[in-house]
Amino acid sequence: MKRNQWKKLLGGVLLTAATSCAFAKAMPQVPGAPAIHGHPVVNTPKMLMWPRNARPAAADLTDPTADLLFDLHGSIEKGACRKIDLVVSTEGNYHMALNTLWHKVLLPRYGRTIRSWYYTTSPPVAFPQLMHHDDLSFGNFYLHCRPEVAIAAPRLIHKLEVHGFTEGKPLALMKSRGNVLLVKHGNPLHIHSVWDLGRPNVHLVTPNPYNEPGAFLNYASTIYEIAKHDPHPPKGWTANRLFNAIFNSRVKDKWLIGARIHHRDEPWSVAYGKADVAVIMYQLGKYTENVFPHVFTLVPLGGTVSDPRPLPGNETDTTYLIRIKGRFTARQRAARRDFIKTLESPIFTRILNQDGLRRP
């Protein structure tokens, strides 16, 4: 191996293949805000990134901060997929609620018929997955099974519908309660509002704008719109000035991004990386603080941590479910029906409320 190749391998911050390819895409822009032309720094652990044994799938969920599966090798082919009762492709913004529902409600009720299953909680990958023969990869493990259900924001649901991958109408499942700030425990930099994100000594981490454009726009729009609607901004500051101070700054490492999966990447960056603060959905921030109470502190953007009341401009999202069209077995269709039934149940409403979400 050449010297420059070793330097790249051992140099610290390395991108996954998916991230590298994604950088050819255009930077998503917040409507009405200044154009973003800054160059964010990918903040990931300093580790050896061993080469993959095969080419990554179009829907590749390998993330150096979350999914290290290089020593798990295998492939589940389409023929074997008919033996898997339930496959769900979902965004991970409510993973804690889904985990509770799955293990405390779905499997206790329907475990006799739903015996083999898996679900992915990640940035929405259903579209590239379906466009490329249902391929999905984690490290060196490959899954070629078509999901029976996709759960995501309206933008992805519409994209699936337009390309003919769905059947039936979308079902609105849940709504977020806005975004909050995730800071180091005790808030040592005294970050109390979006205006503090413009300070030169405050380093912000956001979702990867190329791999998670929806999440990035949600958080970037929240910063801009809250500032824009603030009737009493700090003297000399405007929403445009704040936006430029963050996303078009020349301050070293001012704007950081994760590699692939923001609800894993952002907390890591605040806890152990270069970031001081992250904008994150309330339910994800609440879960993260509950799991690591001595590592993180939440700063509300409207209301309080226990009773969020999003400020004007604080984005709230609705998540939808859509059935995927496919040659599924009768057992698989029954499993999908039972899964959707649990999602519509009153008990899931209670789980959502406990985890900081609500019904639309």
Short mmCIF file of C-alpha atoms in Angstrom, two decimals:
data_model
loop_
_atom_site.label_atom_id
_atom_site.label_comp_id
_atom_site.label_asym_id
_atom_site.label_seq_id
_atom_site.Cartn_x
_atom_site.Cartn_y
_atom_site.Cartn_z
CA MET A 1 0.00 0.00 0.00
CA LYS A 2 1.29 3.45 -0.93
CA ARG A 3 2.27 5.93 1.74
CA ASN A 4 -0.59 8.34 0.97
CA GLN A 5 -3.06 5.45 1.20
CA TRP A 6 -1.83 4.58 4.68
CA LYS A 7 -2.06 8.22 5.65
CA LYS A 8 -5.67 8.31 4.53
CA LEU A 9 -6.46 5.07 6.37
CA LEU A 10 -4.90 6.20 9.65
CA GLY A 11 -5.62 9.89 9.45
CA GLY A 12 -8.68 9.94 11.67
CA VAL A 13 -11.84 11.31 10.15
CA LEU A 14 -12.84 9.02 7.29
CA LEU A 15 -16.05 8.91 5.34
CA THR A 16 -18.09 5.87 4.45
CA ALA A 17 -18.49 5.13 0.76
CA ALA A 18 -22.04 6.38 0.93
CA THR A 19 -20.95 9.67 2.46
CA SER A 20 -18.19 10.19 -0.10
CA CYS A 21 -20.53 9.63 -3.02
CA ALA A 22 -23.17 11.84 -1.46
CA PHE A 23 -20.86 14.85 -1.48
CA ALA A 24 -21.41 15.10 -5.23
CA LYS A 25 -25.00 16.14 -4.49
CA ALA A 26 -26.09 19.72 -4.16
CA MET A 27 -26.30 21.30 -0.72
CA PRO A 28 -29.96 21.56 0.35
CA GLN A 29 -31.00 25.16 0.92
CA VAL A 30 -33.42 26.66 3.45
CA PRO A 31 -36.10 28.71 1.65
CA GLY A 32 -35.67 32.43 2.32
CA ALA A 33 -32.38 32.03 4.18
CA PRO A 34 -28.94 33.03 2.84
CA ALA A 35 -27.42 30.49 0.47
CA ILE A 36 -25.24 27.95 2.27
CA HIS A 37 -21.75 27.77 0.80
CA GLY A 38 -19.81 26.70 3.90
CA HIS A 39 -17.88 23.45 4.11
CA PRO A 40 -18.93 21.39 7.15
CA VAL A 41 -16.47 19.05 8.83
CA VAL A 42 -17.54 15.43 9.26
CA ASN A 43 -17.06 14.67 12.95
CA THR A 44 -16.49 10.94 13.46
CA PRO A 45 -14.33 8.82 15.77
CA LYS A 46 -10.68 8.35 14.96
CA MET A 47 -10.61 4.70 14.06
CA LEU A 48 -9.35 2.29 11.47
CA MET A 49 -11.91 1.92 8.69
CA TRP A 50 -11.21 -1.49 7.17
CA PRO A 51 -12.09 -1.95 3.49
CA ARG A 52 -15.40 -3.59 2.63
CA ASN A 53 -15.37 -7.05 1.01
CA ALA A 54 -17.96 -6.11 -1.56
CA ARG A 55 -19.44 -3.00 -3.10
CA PRO A 56 -21.95 -1.23 -0.80
CA ALA A 57 -25.60 -1.43 -1.73
CA ALA A 58 -27.40 1.69 -2.94
CA ALA A 59 -29.15 1.74 0.46
CA ASP A 60 -26.09 1.48 2.70
CA LEU A 61 -26.48 2.06 6.44
CA THR A 62 -22.86 1.55 7.52
CA ASP A 63 -21.90 4.37 9.89
CA PRO A 64 -18.55 4.54 11.72
CA THR A 65 -20.26 5.96 14.83
CA ALA A 66 -23.11 3.47 14.99
CA ASP A 67 -23.03 0.34 12.84
CA LEU A 68 -19.71 -1.49 12.84
CA LEU A 69 -20.47 -4.92 11.40
CA PHE A 70 -17.31 -5.69 9.49
CA ASP A 71 -16.95 -9.09 11.17
CA LEU A 72 -20.50 -10.17 10.34
CA HIS A 73 -20.50 -11.55 6.80
CA GLY A 74 -23.50 -12.86 4.94
CA SER A 75 -26.39 -12.33 2.59
CA ILE A 76 -30.11 -13.06 2.84
CA GLU A 77 -31.32 -13.63 -0.72
CA LYS A 78 -34.79 -13.09 -2.14
CA GLY A 79 -35.78 -16.75 -1.93
CA ALA A 80 -35.12 -16.80 1.80
CA CYS A 81 -37.07 -13.56 2.24
CA ARG A 82 -40.35 -15.42 1.83
CA LYS A 83 -39.62 -17.04 5.19
CA ILE A 84 -39.28 -13.68 6.96
CA ASP A 85 -42.71 -12.65 8.21
CA LEU A 86 -42.27 -8.91 8.65
CA VAL A 87 -39.76 -6.38 7.27
CA VAL A 88 -40.19 -2.69 8.08
CA SER A 89 -38.19 0.24 6.73
CA THR A 90 -38.63 3.25 8.98
CA GLU A 91 -36.93 6.48 9.91
CA GLY A 92 -35.34 6.34 13.35
CA ASN A 93 -36.83 9.47 14.86
CA TYR A 94 -39.12 7.46 17.14
CA HIS A 95 -36.98 4.33 17.59
CA MET A 96 -37.55 4.24 21.35
CA ALA A 97 -41.36 4.14 20.95
CA LEU A 98 -41.17 1.54 18.18
CA ASN A 99 -38.90 -0.68 20.29
CA THR A 100 -41.38 -0.57 23.18
CA LEU A 101 -44.33 -1.33 20.91
CA TRP A 102 -42.53 -4.13 19.11
CA HIS A 103 -41.40 -6.06 22.17
CA LYS A 104 -44.17 -5.28 24.66
CA VAL A 105 -47.20 -5.27 22.37
CA LEU A 106 -46.64 -6.69 18.88
CA LEU A 107 -44.66 -9.83 19.70
CA PRO A 108 -46.63 -10.75 22.87
CA ARG A 109 -49.85 -10.50 20.83
CA TYR A 110 -48.76 -11.89 17.48
CA GLY A 111 -45.53 -13.75 18.21
CA ARG A 112 -46.97 -17.06 17.08
CA THR A 113 -47.35 -15.77 13.54
CA ILE A 114 -44.57 -13.14 13.46
CA ARG A 115 -41.57 -15.33 14.18
CA SER A 116 -38.95 -14.02 11.76
CA TRP A 117 -38.63 -10.26 11.37
CA TYR A 118 -36.37 -7.24 11.22
CA TYR A 119 -36.76 -3.50 10.97
CA THR A 120 -34.34 -0.68 10.21
CA THR A 121 -34.44 2.62 12.14
CA SER A 122 -32.34 4.94 10.06
CA PRO A 123 -32.45 7.85 7.66
CA PRO A 124 -35.16 6.85 5.16
CA VAL A 125 -33.67 4.30 2.77
CA ALA A 126 -36.81 2.73 1.33
CA PHE A 127 -36.56 4.57 -1.99
CA PRO A 128 -32.96 3.67 -2.96
CA GLN A 129 -33.59 0.21 -1.53
CA LEU A 130 -36.63 -0.38 -3.77
CA MET A 131 -35.01 1.27 -6.79
CA HIS A 132 -32.07 -1.17 -6.60
CA HIS A 133 -33.76 -4.55 -6.28
CA ASP A 134 -34.43 -4.26 -2.53
CA ASP A 135 -30.73 -4.24 -1.67
CA LEU A 136 -29.58 -3.02 1.74
CA SER A 137 -26.19 -3.39 3.41
CA PHE A 138 -24.66 -3.00 6.87
CA GLY A 139 -20.90 -3.44 6.71
CA ASN A 140 -20.39 -6.84 5.05
CA PHE A 141 -23.94 -8.08 5.68
CA TYR A 142 -26.44 -7.82 2.81
CA LEU A 143 -30.22 -8.02 2.94
CA HIS A 144 -32.23 -8.42 -0.26
CA CYS A 145 -35.74 -8.46 1.24
CA ARG A 146 -38.45 -6.03 0.20
CA PRO A 147 -40.00 -4.16 3.15
CA GLU A 148 -43.74 -4.59 3.51
CA VAL A 149 -44.07 -1.16 5.11
CA ALA A 150 -42.24 2.16 4.89
CA ILE A 151 -42.57 4.84 7.58
CA ALA A 152 -41.21 8.31 6.89
CA ALA A 153 -41.91 12.01 6.33
CA PRO A 154 -44.36 13.10 3.57
CA ARG A 155 -41.55 13.92 1.12
CA LEU A 156 -40.36 10.31 0.96
CA ILE A 157 -43.85 8.85 1.05
CA HIS A 158 -44.80 10.98 -1.96
CA LYS A 159 -41.65 9.88 -3.79
CA LEU A 160 -42.53 6.23 -3.25
CA GLU A 161 -46.07 6.84 -4.50
CA VAL A 162 -44.93 8.67 -7.63
CA HIS A 163 -42.68 5.76 -8.60
CA GLY A 164 -45.42 3.19 -8.12
CA PHE A 165 -43.93 1.35 -5.13
CA THR A 166 -46.98 1.66 -2.86
CA GLU A 167 -50.54 0.50 -2.43
CA GLY A 168 -53.36 2.19 -0.54
CA LYS A 169 -53.31 5.60 1.10
CA PRO A 170 -50.72 6.90 3.58
CA LEU A 171 -51.60 6.67 7.27
CA ALA A 172 -50.59 9.58 9.56
CA LEU A 173 -49.00 7.99 12.63
CA MET A 174 -47.43 10.63 14.83
CA LYS A 175 -46.35 14.24 15.14
CA SER A 176 -43.28 15.72 16.77
CA ARG A 177 -43.26 18.43 19.45
CA GLY A 178 -40.58 20.57 17.85
CA ASN A 179 -36.82 20.70 18.32
CA VAL A 180 -34.55 21.41 21.28
CA LEU A 181 -30.85 22.00 21.86
CA LEU A 182 -28.66 19.16 23.15
CA VAL A 183 -25.62 20.45 25.07
CA LYS A 184 -22.97 19.03 27.36
CA HIS A 185 -24.11 18.26 30.91
CA GLY A 186 -24.52 21.40 32.95
CA ASN A 187 -24.47 23.61 29.84
CA PRO A 188 -20.92 24.92 30.46
CA LEU A 189 -21.09 27.43 27.58
CA HIS A 190 -24.43 28.84 28.78
CA ILE A 191 -26.27 28.18 25.53
CA HIS A 192 -29.88 29.28 25.97
CA SER A 193 -31.25 30.16 22.52
CA VAL A 194 -30.59 29.87 18.79
CA TRP A 195 -28.75 33.21 18.97
CA ASP A 196 -26.00 31.58 21.04
CA LEU A 197 -25.27 29.26 18.09
CA GLY A 198 -23.73 32.22 16.28
CA ARG A 199 -21.01 32.75 18.90
CA PRO A 200 -17.52 31.95 17.52
CA ASN A 201 -16.73 29.65 20.47
CA VAL A 202 -19.88 27.52 19.98
CA HIS A 203 -19.47 24.58 17.59
CA LEU A 204 -22.69 23.16 16.16
CA VAL A 205 -23.26 19.65 14.78
CA THR A 206 -26.12 18.98 12.37
CA PRO A 207 -27.30 15.99 10.34
CA ASN A 208 -25.29 15.28 7.21
CA PRO A 209 -26.95 17.54 4.60
CA TYR A 210 -26.12 15.14 1.76
CA ASN A 211 -27.18 11.87 3.39
CA GLU A 212 -30.03 13.28 5.53
CA PRO A 213 -31.31 16.36 3.67
CA GLY A 214 -34.75 16.19 5.31
CA ALA A 215 -33.40 16.19 8.86
CA PHE A 216 -30.82 18.86 8.00
CA LEU A 217 -33.45 21.18 6.53
CA ASN A 218 -35.70 20.62 9.54
CA TYR A 219 -32.99 21.74 11.96
CA ALA A 220 -31.50 24.50 9.81
CA SER A 221 -34.97 25.90 9.13
CA THR A 222 -35.72 25.84 12.86
CA ILE A 223 -32.65 27.98 13.56
CA TYR A 224 -33.47 30.47 10.81
CA GLU A 225 -37.23 30.70 11.38
CA ILE A 226 -37.04 31.05 15.17
CA ALA A 227 -34.55 33.90 14.70
CA LYS A 228 -36.70 35.43 11.97
CA HIS A 229 -39.82 35.41 14.18
CA ASP A 230 -38.07 36.66 17.33
CA PRO A 231 -39.55 40.11 18.13
CA HIS A 232 -36.56 41.00 20.32
CA PRO A 233 -33.32 39.76 18.70
CA PRO A 234 -29.95 40.67 20.24
CA LYS A 235 -28.75 44.13 19.24
CA GLY A 236 -27.26 44.11 15.74
CA TRP A 237 -28.37 40.58 14.94
CA THR A 238 -30.78 39.33 12.28
CA ALA A 239 -31.80 35.85 11.15
CA ASN A 240 -29.57 36.25 8.07
CA ARG A 241 -26.57 37.27 10.14
CA LEU A 242 -27.07 34.30 12.48
CA PHE A 243 -27.45 31.88 9.57
CA ASN A 244 -24.26 33.14 7.91
CA ALA A 245 -22.38 33.02 11.22
CA ILE A 246 -23.17 29.31 11.45
CA PHE A 247 -23.28 27.89 7.95
CA ASN A 248 -20.96 30.27 6.09
CA SER A 249 -18.43 30.85 8.86
CA ARG A 250 -14.65 30.79 8.49
CA VAL A 251 -14.21 29.75 12.12
CA LYS A 252 -12.43 26.38 12.26
CA ASP A 253 -14.82 23.48 12.95
CA LYS A 254 -17.71 25.89 13.48
CA TRP A 255 -20.16 23.70 11.58
CA LEU A 256 -19.84 19.95 12.05
CA ILE A 257 -21.91 17.15 10.56
CA GLY A 258 -22.41 13.47 11.30
CA ALA A 259 -21.56 10.72 8.85
CA ARG A 260 -24.87 8.97 8.32
CA ILE A 261 -27.39 8.53 11.16
CA HIS A 262 -27.96 11.77 13.02
CA HIS A 263 -29.76 10.44 16.09
CA ARG A 264 -26.54 8.49 16.83
CA ASP A 265 -23.97 10.88 15.33
CA GLU A 266 -25.09 14.13 16.97
CA PRO A 267 -25.03 12.88 20.59
CA TRP A 268 -21.62 11.29 19.99
CA SER A 269 -20.23 14.56 18.65
CA VAL A 270 -21.52 16.57 21.63
CA ALA A 271 -20.33 14.00 24.17
CA TYR A 272 -16.92 13.03 22.73
CA GLY A 273 -16.32 14.95 19.51
CA LYS A 274 -15.81 18.58 18.63
CA ALA A 275 -19.38 19.82 19.03
CA ASP A 276 -20.77 21.89 21.89
CA VAL A 277 -24.41 21.74 20.82
CA ALA A 278 -26.81 20.01 18.49
CA VAL A 279 -30.30 20.86 17.34
CA ILE A 280 -32.36 17.68 17.73
CA MET A 281 -35.99 16.61 17.79
CA TYR A 282 -37.50 16.82 21.25
CA GLN A 283 -38.27 13.12 21.54
CA LEU A 284 -34.72 12.17 20.52
CA GLY A 285 -33.21 14.70 22.92
CA LYS A 286 -35.43 13.50 25.75
CA TYR A 287 -34.45 9.87 25.13
CA THR A 288 -30.74 10.74 24.89
CA GLU A 289 -30.77 12.72 28.15
CA ASN A 290 -32.70 9.96 29.93
CA VAL A 291 -30.17 7.33 28.83
CA PHE A 292 -27.13 9.51 29.63
CA PRO A 293 -28.29 11.89 32.39
CA HIS A 294 -24.74 12.84 33.42
CA VAL A 295 -23.56 13.49 29.87
CA PHE A 296 -26.23 15.75 28.36
CA THR A 297 -28.56 18.63 29.20
CA LEU A 298 -31.53 19.78 27.11
CA VAL A 299 -32.30 23.43 26.35
CA PRO A 300 -35.91 24.01 25.24
CA LEU A 301 -36.79 26.14 22.22
CA GLY A 302 -40.15 27.20 23.61
CA GLY A 303 -41.83 26.02 26.80
CA THR A 304 -39.86 23.80 29.12
CA VAL A 305 -38.11 20.45 28.81
CA SER A 306 -41.05 18.70 30.49
CA ASP A 307 -43.67 20.74 28.61
CA PRO A 308 -42.35 21.87 25.20
CA ARG A 309 -44.30 24.63 23.48
CA PRO A 310 -42.41 25.24 20.25
CA LEU A 311 -41.56 28.86 19.48
CA PRO A 312 -42.84 30.30 16.19
CA GLY A 313 -40.60 28.83 13.50
CA ASN A 314 -39.71 25.68 15.47
CA GLU A 315 -40.38 22.89 12.96
CA THR A 316 -42.81 20.08 13.80
CA ASP A 317 -43.03 16.99 11.59
CA THR A 318 -45.72 14.43 10.88
CA THR A 319 -44.67 10.86 10.13
CA TYR A 320 -46.65 8.61 7.79
CA LEU A 321 -46.90 4.90 7.02
CA ILE A 322 -47.39 3.48 3.54
CA ARG A 323 -47.84 -0.12 2.41
CA ILE A 324 -45.27 -1.31 -0.09
CA LYS A 325 -46.40 -3.16 -3.19
CA GLY A 326 -44.89 -6.61 -3.63
CA ARG A 327 -45.39 -10.35 -4.08
CA PHE A 328 -45.82 -11.06 -0.39
CA THR A 329 -47.09 -14.32 1.06
CA ALA A 330 -50.40 -14.56 2.88
CA ARG A 331 -48.46 -14.89 6.13
CA GLN A 332 -46.49 -11.71 5.39
CA ARG A 333 -49.65 -9.74 4.56
CA ALA A 334 -51.21 -10.94 7.80
CA ALA A 335 -48.12 -9.84 9.73
CA ARG A 336 -48.30 -6.41 8.09
CA ARG A 337 -51.97 -6.11 8.98
CA ASP A 338 -51.28 -7.00 12.62
CA PHE A 339 -48.36 -4.55 12.76
CA ILE A 340 -50.46 -1.67 11.45
CA LYS A 341 -53.21 -2.58 13.90
CA THR A 342 -50.80 -2.15 16.82
CA LEU A 343 -49.61 1.19 15.42
CA GLU A 344 -53.20 2.45 15.37
CA SER A 345 -53.97 1.17 18.87
CA PRO A 346 -54.59 3.32 21.97
CA ILE A 347 -51.62 1.70 23.68
CA PHE A 348 -49.28 3.10 21.01
CA THR A 349 -50.83 6.52 21.60
CA ARG A 350 -49.82 6.21 25.26
CA ILE A 351 -46.31 5.07 24.31
CA LEU A 352 -45.94 8.06 21.98
CA ASN A 353 -47.04 10.46 24.72
CA GLN A 354 -44.55 8.95 27.17
CA ASP A 355 -41.73 9.38 24.66
CA GLY A 356 -42.45 12.99 23.76
CA LEU A 357 -44.59 12.48 20.66
CA ARG A 358 -48.29 12.79 19.90
CA ARG A 359 -50.92 11.76 17.42
CA PRO A 360 -51.50 14.16 14.46
#
